[in-house]
């Protein structure tokens, strides 16, 4: 009777089950390792992949932001800047990246690169919704193309603890789940900026309206703007603590697109007030290039547009006096 009372309530697993679990774990780890190198570290499609490839490099200018900043890379602005001024530029913008995702990339960049200046490209939509911030960090398509690194794992864990990122993002990243299981086996027509960069867009009210609906999945919110301006504050403080200067710019968009943006004036005023208080320079070029022929879609500069932007507006800021 005494022996029954002392017996553990948990029965030991049969040896066959333990062996099966061990084999399963070994196979999963092997598959995850293969996926990491074939998917997570192959190519330079994502900001985090480009960052890994540039590890140890000097960046006189690090560009952060959403897709409006990507044409700088497509249009060879980093190469032109280097050839003409000797300054280096690395573009770590990401499609649909709000300030929280940019801060995610920045934290790793400050460990990997020798950064002197940051150019942050601000878009109002990126400050309006968790879709482009907390949920973007947990986006399976981006996690699939985020190389597994100890520092990045710690950053994701910290953002789960303090920034409202879903715990599933940490679990997915740590286990390589999305690298092993493509999130979209039958992909839709996603944005293909590099492939269409040389085209000229024919203005379309329907296309503009559809684009606005996509970028603003929720009604404009002063609380959301304040929340993500606070994230931008943290980015700026993080950079300045390491002696890195920050500049903010609004890049050009066509007049029809600009006119359709909801609550744009309120965002502009809030951004200007916040940056003025911090002493951060803001260059608003949003209305500088209205000609539709300078865009490859509703709101992204094409090759001719990027050349105009660089020559007339951007280079004097990036390399004054050179």
Short mmCIF file of C-alpha atoms in Angstrom, two decimals:
data_model
loop_
_atom_site.label_atom_id
_atom_site.label_comp_id
_atom_site.label_asym_id
_atom_site.label_seq_id
_atom_site.Cartn_x
_atom_site.Cartn_y
_atom_site.Cartn_z
CA UNK A 1 0.00 0.00 0.00
CA UNK A 2 2.82 2.38 0.90
CA UNK A 3 4.49 1.76 -2.46
CA UNK A 4 1.28 2.70 -4.30
CA UNK A 5 1.12 6.03 -2.47
CA UNK A 6 4.71 6.85 -3.44
CA UNK A 7 4.35 5.90 -7.10
CA UNK A 8 4.59 8.82 -9.57
CA UNK A 9 1.26 9.81 -11.18
CA UNK A 10 3.10 10.15 -14.50
CA UNK A 11 3.82 6.95 -16.32
CA UNK A 12 7.14 6.82 -18.19
CA UNK A 13 6.86 7.03 -21.96
CA UNK A 14 7.50 3.76 -23.75
CA UNK A 15 10.94 3.48 -25.32
CA UNK A 16 9.40 3.34 -28.79
CA UNK A 17 7.63 6.67 -28.28
CA UNK A 18 10.82 8.30 -27.02
CA UNK A 19 12.72 6.97 -30.02
CA UNK A 20 10.05 8.30 -32.37
CA UNK A 21 10.16 11.75 -30.76
CA UNK A 22 13.96 11.80 -30.96
CA UNK A 23 13.91 10.90 -34.66
CA UNK A 24 11.19 13.48 -35.34
CA UNK A 25 13.17 16.20 -33.54
CA UNK A 26 16.36 15.31 -35.43
CA UNK A 27 14.55 15.36 -38.79
CA UNK A 28 12.86 18.66 -37.97
CA UNK A 29 16.14 20.29 -36.97
CA UNK A 30 17.80 19.04 -40.14
CA UNK A 31 14.95 20.32 -42.30
CA UNK A 32 14.99 23.66 -40.47
CA UNK A 33 18.73 24.02 -41.07
CA UNK A 34 18.31 23.34 -44.78
CA UNK A 35 15.40 25.81 -44.99
CA UNK A 36 17.42 28.44 -43.16
CA UNK A 37 20.16 28.39 -45.78
CA UNK A 38 17.97 27.80 -48.84
CA UNK A 39 15.21 30.24 -47.90
CA UNK A 40 16.14 32.47 -44.96
CA UNK A 41 19.65 33.33 -46.12
CA UNK A 42 19.33 32.89 -49.89
CA UNK A 43 18.97 36.09 -51.86
CA UNK A 44 18.65 39.72 -50.85
CA UNK A 45 14.91 40.19 -51.25
CA UNK A 46 14.19 41.39 -47.73
CA UNK A 47 15.72 44.13 -45.62
CA UNK A 48 17.05 41.59 -43.13
CA UNK A 49 18.66 39.50 -45.87
CA UNK A 50 20.33 42.59 -47.33
CA UNK A 51 21.54 43.50 -43.87
CA UNK A 52 23.16 40.10 -43.34
CA UNK A 53 24.88 40.37 -46.73
CA UNK A 54 26.24 43.82 -45.82
CA UNK A 55 27.48 42.80 -42.37
CA UNK A 56 30.53 44.82 -41.34
CA UNK A 57 30.09 47.45 -44.06
CA UNK A 58 30.24 51.21 -43.62
CA UNK A 59 27.02 53.12 -44.27
CA UNK A 60 27.37 56.87 -44.55
CA UNK A 61 23.61 56.77 -45.16
CA UNK A 62 21.23 54.04 -44.03
CA UNK A 63 17.79 54.34 -45.62
CA UNK A 64 14.77 53.07 -43.68
CA UNK A 65 11.07 53.19 -44.46
CA UNK A 66 8.43 51.48 -46.57
CA UNK A 67 8.22 50.79 -50.29
CA UNK A 68 8.45 54.44 -51.37
CA UNK A 69 12.14 54.26 -50.43
CA UNK A 70 12.86 51.09 -52.43
CA UNK A 71 13.08 52.84 -55.83
CA UNK A 72 16.26 54.50 -54.54
CA UNK A 73 17.82 51.04 -54.66
CA UNK A 74 16.21 50.10 -57.98
CA UNK A 75 17.47 53.35 -59.51
CA UNK A 76 21.08 52.78 -58.40
CA UNK A 77 21.19 55.80 -56.10
CA UNK A 78 23.71 54.06 -53.77
CA UNK A 79 26.06 53.48 -56.73
CA UNK A 80 25.67 57.04 -58.04
CA UNK A 81 26.27 58.50 -54.61
CA UNK A 82 29.41 56.41 -54.16
CA UNK A 83 30.79 57.20 -57.62
CA UNK A 84 30.06 60.93 -57.44
CA UNK A 85 30.81 61.70 -53.79
CA UNK A 86 32.58 58.70 -52.24
CA UNK A 87 29.73 58.25 -49.74
CA UNK A 88 28.12 54.87 -49.14
CA UNK A 89 24.41 54.12 -48.88
CA UNK A 90 22.54 50.97 -47.86
CA UNK A 91 18.78 50.77 -48.41
CA UNK A 92 17.01 48.70 -45.74
CA UNK A 93 13.48 49.80 -46.59
CA UNK A 94 10.81 47.09 -46.67
CA UNK A 95 7.43 46.83 -48.35
CA UNK A 96 4.71 47.85 -45.88
CA UNK A 97 7.18 48.70 -43.12
CA UNK A 98 5.89 51.04 -40.44
CA UNK A 99 8.18 52.68 -37.89
CA UNK A 100 8.09 49.64 -35.59
CA UNK A 101 9.39 47.38 -38.36
CA UNK A 102 11.99 50.01 -39.28
CA UNK A 103 13.07 50.06 -35.64
CA UNK A 104 13.33 46.26 -35.77
CA UNK A 105 15.69 46.53 -38.75
CA UNK A 106 17.59 49.43 -37.18
CA UNK A 107 18.38 47.55 -33.98
CA UNK A 108 20.15 44.86 -35.98
CA UNK A 109 21.75 47.36 -38.36
CA UNK A 110 23.38 49.24 -35.49
CA UNK A 111 25.07 45.98 -34.49
CA UNK A 112 26.06 44.93 -38.02
CA UNK A 113 27.06 48.16 -39.77
CA UNK A 114 29.15 51.26 -39.23
CA UNK A 115 26.31 53.77 -39.58
CA UNK A 116 26.89 57.53 -39.75
CA UNK A 117 23.52 58.90 -40.86
CA UNK A 118 19.96 57.63 -41.21
CA UNK A 119 17.48 58.79 -43.82
CA UNK A 120 14.01 57.78 -42.66
CA UNK A 121 11.33 57.99 -45.35
CA UNK A 122 8.02 58.77 -43.62
CA UNK A 123 4.63 57.76 -45.01
CA UNK A 124 1.36 58.61 -43.28
CA UNK A 125 -0.16 55.16 -43.79
CA UNK A 126 2.72 53.58 -41.88
CA UNK A 127 1.72 55.49 -38.72
CA UNK A 128 -1.97 54.58 -38.87
CA UNK A 129 -2.27 50.84 -38.28
CA UNK A 130 -0.80 47.85 -36.48
CA UNK A 131 -1.02 46.11 -39.86
CA UNK A 132 2.20 47.85 -40.90
CA UNK A 133 3.87 47.62 -37.49
CA UNK A 134 3.21 44.89 -34.91
CA UNK A 135 1.61 42.56 -37.43
CA UNK A 136 4.30 43.27 -40.02
CA UNK A 137 6.98 41.92 -37.68
CA UNK A 138 4.93 38.73 -37.40
CA UNK A 139 4.17 38.57 -41.13
CA UNK A 140 4.98 35.04 -42.29
CA UNK A 141 6.28 36.17 -45.67
CA UNK A 142 8.82 38.43 -43.96
CA UNK A 143 9.70 35.89 -41.25
CA UNK A 144 10.38 33.40 -44.04
CA UNK A 145 13.03 35.79 -45.38
CA UNK A 146 14.52 36.83 -42.03
CA UNK A 147 17.80 34.98 -41.32
CA UNK A 148 17.87 33.29 -37.92
CA UNK A 149 20.33 35.12 -35.68
CA UNK A 150 20.69 35.25 -31.91
CA UNK A 151 20.53 39.06 -31.78
CA UNK A 152 17.44 39.17 -33.97
CA UNK A 153 15.79 36.46 -31.89
CA UNK A 154 16.40 38.55 -28.77
CA UNK A 155 14.95 41.62 -30.50
CA UNK A 156 11.78 39.76 -31.50
CA UNK A 157 11.45 38.44 -27.94
CA UNK A 158 11.83 41.95 -26.56
CA UNK A 159 9.20 43.30 -28.94
CA UNK A 160 6.80 40.53 -27.92
CA UNK A 161 7.35 41.53 -24.28
CA UNK A 162 7.15 45.31 -24.67
CA UNK A 163 5.74 46.35 -28.06
CA UNK A 164 2.65 44.21 -28.48
CA UNK A 165 4.03 41.88 -31.15
CA UNK A 166 2.16 38.56 -31.14
CA UNK A 167 3.99 35.69 -29.36
CA UNK A 168 3.40 33.57 -32.45
CA UNK A 169 5.96 35.70 -34.29
CA UNK A 170 8.67 34.60 -31.86
CA UNK A 171 7.63 30.95 -32.05
CA UNK A 172 7.54 31.04 -35.86
CA UNK A 173 10.94 32.71 -36.11
CA UNK A 174 12.61 30.43 -33.56
CA UNK A 175 11.28 27.22 -35.14
CA UNK A 176 11.67 28.22 -38.81
CA UNK A 177 8.01 27.34 -39.30
CA UNK A 178 7.40 29.74 -42.20
CA UNK A 179 10.67 28.77 -43.86
CA UNK A 180 9.51 25.15 -43.87
CA UNK A 181 5.88 25.97 -44.72
CA UNK A 182 5.41 28.64 -47.40
CA UNK A 183 2.67 31.01 -46.19
CA UNK A 184 1.20 31.36 -49.66
CA UNK A 185 1.51 28.29 -51.86
CA UNK A 186 -0.64 29.96 -54.50
CA UNK A 187 0.68 33.55 -54.41
CA UNK A 188 -1.45 36.43 -55.55
CA UNK A 189 -0.14 39.28 -57.66
CA UNK A 190 2.01 40.90 -54.99
CA UNK A 191 3.79 44.22 -55.48
CA UNK A 192 6.68 43.73 -57.92
CA UNK A 193 8.41 47.08 -57.86
CA UNK A 194 11.76 46.01 -59.27
CA UNK A 195 10.11 44.24 -62.20
CA UNK A 196 7.99 47.23 -63.25
CA UNK A 197 10.42 50.00 -62.32
CA UNK A 198 11.00 51.19 -65.90
CA UNK A 199 7.36 51.49 -66.91
CA UNK A 200 5.30 54.70 -67.02
CA UNK A 201 2.01 54.59 -65.20
CA UNK A 202 -1.20 55.71 -66.83
CA UNK A 203 -3.28 57.55 -64.15
CA UNK A 204 -6.33 55.62 -62.97
CA UNK A 205 -8.84 56.75 -60.36
CA UNK A 206 -9.83 53.14 -59.74
CA UNK A 207 -6.21 52.08 -59.13
CA UNK A 208 -5.63 55.02 -56.81
CA UNK A 209 -8.78 54.29 -54.79
CA UNK A 210 -7.86 50.60 -54.50
CA UNK A 211 -4.37 51.50 -53.34
CA UNK A 212 -5.67 53.89 -50.67
CA UNK A 213 -8.11 51.25 -49.40
CA UNK A 214 -5.23 48.79 -49.10
CA UNK A 215 -2.88 51.18 -47.29
CA UNK A 216 -5.50 52.37 -44.81
CA UNK A 217 -7.31 49.24 -43.55
CA UNK A 218 -8.57 51.21 -40.54
CA UNK A 219 -9.96 54.76 -40.20
CA UNK A 220 -7.36 57.45 -39.42
CA UNK A 221 -6.67 57.65 -35.70
CA UNK A 222 -4.92 60.37 -33.71
CA UNK A 223 -4.10 57.76 -31.07
CA UNK A 224 -2.39 55.53 -33.63
CA UNK A 225 -0.38 58.45 -35.00
CA UNK A 226 0.74 59.38 -31.48
CA UNK A 227 1.66 55.75 -30.74
CA UNK A 228 3.86 55.34 -33.79
CA UNK A 229 5.38 58.81 -33.56
CA UNK A 230 6.51 57.60 -30.14
CA UNK A 231 8.15 54.62 -31.84
CA UNK A 232 9.92 57.04 -34.19
CA UNK A 233 11.09 58.99 -31.13
CA UNK A 234 12.64 55.81 -29.79
CA UNK A 235 14.39 55.10 -33.09
CA UNK A 236 15.87 58.58 -33.14
CA UNK A 237 17.04 58.30 -29.53
CA UNK A 238 18.57 54.87 -30.23
CA UNK A 239 20.51 56.23 -33.19
CA UNK A 240 21.66 59.41 -31.46
CA UNK A 241 22.91 57.45 -28.46
CA UNK A 242 25.48 55.93 -30.83
CA UNK A 243 26.35 59.20 -32.53
CA UNK A 244 24.20 58.56 -35.60
CA UNK A 245 22.42 61.58 -37.10
CA UNK A 246 18.83 61.24 -38.35
CA UNK A 247 17.10 63.00 -41.24
CA UNK A 248 13.44 62.48 -42.20
CA UNK A 249 12.02 62.94 -45.69
CA UNK A 250 8.64 62.70 -47.39
CA UNK A 251 9.23 61.44 -50.94
CA UNK A 252 7.20 62.60 -53.95
CA UNK A 253 3.84 61.08 -54.88
CA UNK A 254 1.48 62.18 -57.69
CA UNK A 255 -1.09 64.87 -56.94
CA UNK A 256 -4.04 62.51 -57.46
CA UNK A 257 -2.64 60.06 -54.92
CA UNK A 258 -1.73 62.83 -52.48
CA UNK A 259 -5.23 64.29 -52.65
CA UNK A 260 -6.76 60.90 -51.82
CA UNK A 261 -4.73 60.34 -48.63
CA UNK A 262 -7.02 60.51 -45.58
CA UNK A 263 -6.19 62.94 -42.75
CA UNK A 264 -2.89 63.84 -44.40
CA UNK A 265 -2.84 67.39 -43.03
CA UNK A 266 -3.23 66.13 -39.46
CA UNK A 267 -0.37 63.69 -39.90
CA UNK A 268 1.86 66.34 -41.49
CA UNK A 269 1.25 68.72 -38.60
CA UNK A 270 1.92 66.05 -35.97
CA UNK A 271 5.11 64.90 -37.69
CA UNK A 272 6.44 68.42 -38.13
CA UNK A 273 5.73 69.30 -34.50
CA UNK A 274 7.39 66.15 -33.18
CA UNK A 275 10.53 66.46 -35.32
CA UNK A 276 10.89 70.18 -34.61
CA UNK A 277 10.85 69.44 -30.88
CA UNK A 278 13.61 66.87 -31.39
CA UNK A 279 15.67 69.06 -33.71
CA UNK A 280 15.45 66.53 -36.54
CA UNK A 281 15.49 67.98 -40.09
CA UNK A 282 12.42 67.20 -42.21
CA UNK A 283 12.37 67.53 -45.99
CA UNK A 284 8.87 67.41 -47.42
CA UNK A 285 9.17 66.64 -51.13
CA UNK A 286 5.77 65.00 -51.40
CA UNK A 287 4.53 67.57 -53.95
CA UNK A 288 7.83 68.06 -55.78
CA UNK A 289 7.24 65.75 -58.76
CA UNK A 290 3.66 65.62 -60.04
CA UNK A 291 4.23 64.46 -63.61
CA UNK A 292 2.59 60.98 -63.97
CA UNK A 293 5.35 59.90 -66.38
CA UNK A 294 7.76 59.89 -63.42
CA UNK A 295 5.93 57.01 -61.68
CA UNK A 296 5.63 53.30 -62.44
CA UNK A 297 2.39 52.87 -60.49
CA UNK A 298 -0.01 54.92 -58.40
CA UNK A 299 2.62 56.22 -55.99
CA UNK A 300 6.17 54.93 -56.68
CA UNK A 301 8.82 56.78 -58.65
CA UNK A 302 10.17 55.09 -61.78
CA UNK A 303 13.73 55.32 -63.08
CA UNK A 304 13.25 58.81 -64.53
CA UNK A 305 11.56 59.96 -61.35
CA UNK A 306 14.34 58.66 -59.12
CA UNK A 307 16.94 60.38 -61.31
CA UNK A 308 15.08 63.69 -60.95
CA UNK A 309 14.69 63.21 -57.21
CA UNK A 310 18.36 62.41 -56.74
CA UNK A 311 19.75 65.19 -58.91
CA UNK A 312 17.41 67.99 -57.87
CA UNK A 313 16.59 67.24 -54.24
CA UNK A 314 18.29 64.29 -52.60
CA UNK A 315 21.96 64.65 -53.47
CA UNK A 316 22.29 68.18 -51.97
CA UNK A 317 21.00 66.75 -48.67
CA UNK A 318 23.09 63.57 -48.73
CA UNK A 319 26.32 65.23 -49.84
CA UNK A 320 26.18 68.98 -49.22
CA UNK A 321 29.01 70.86 -50.90
CA UNK A 322 30.30 67.83 -52.83
#
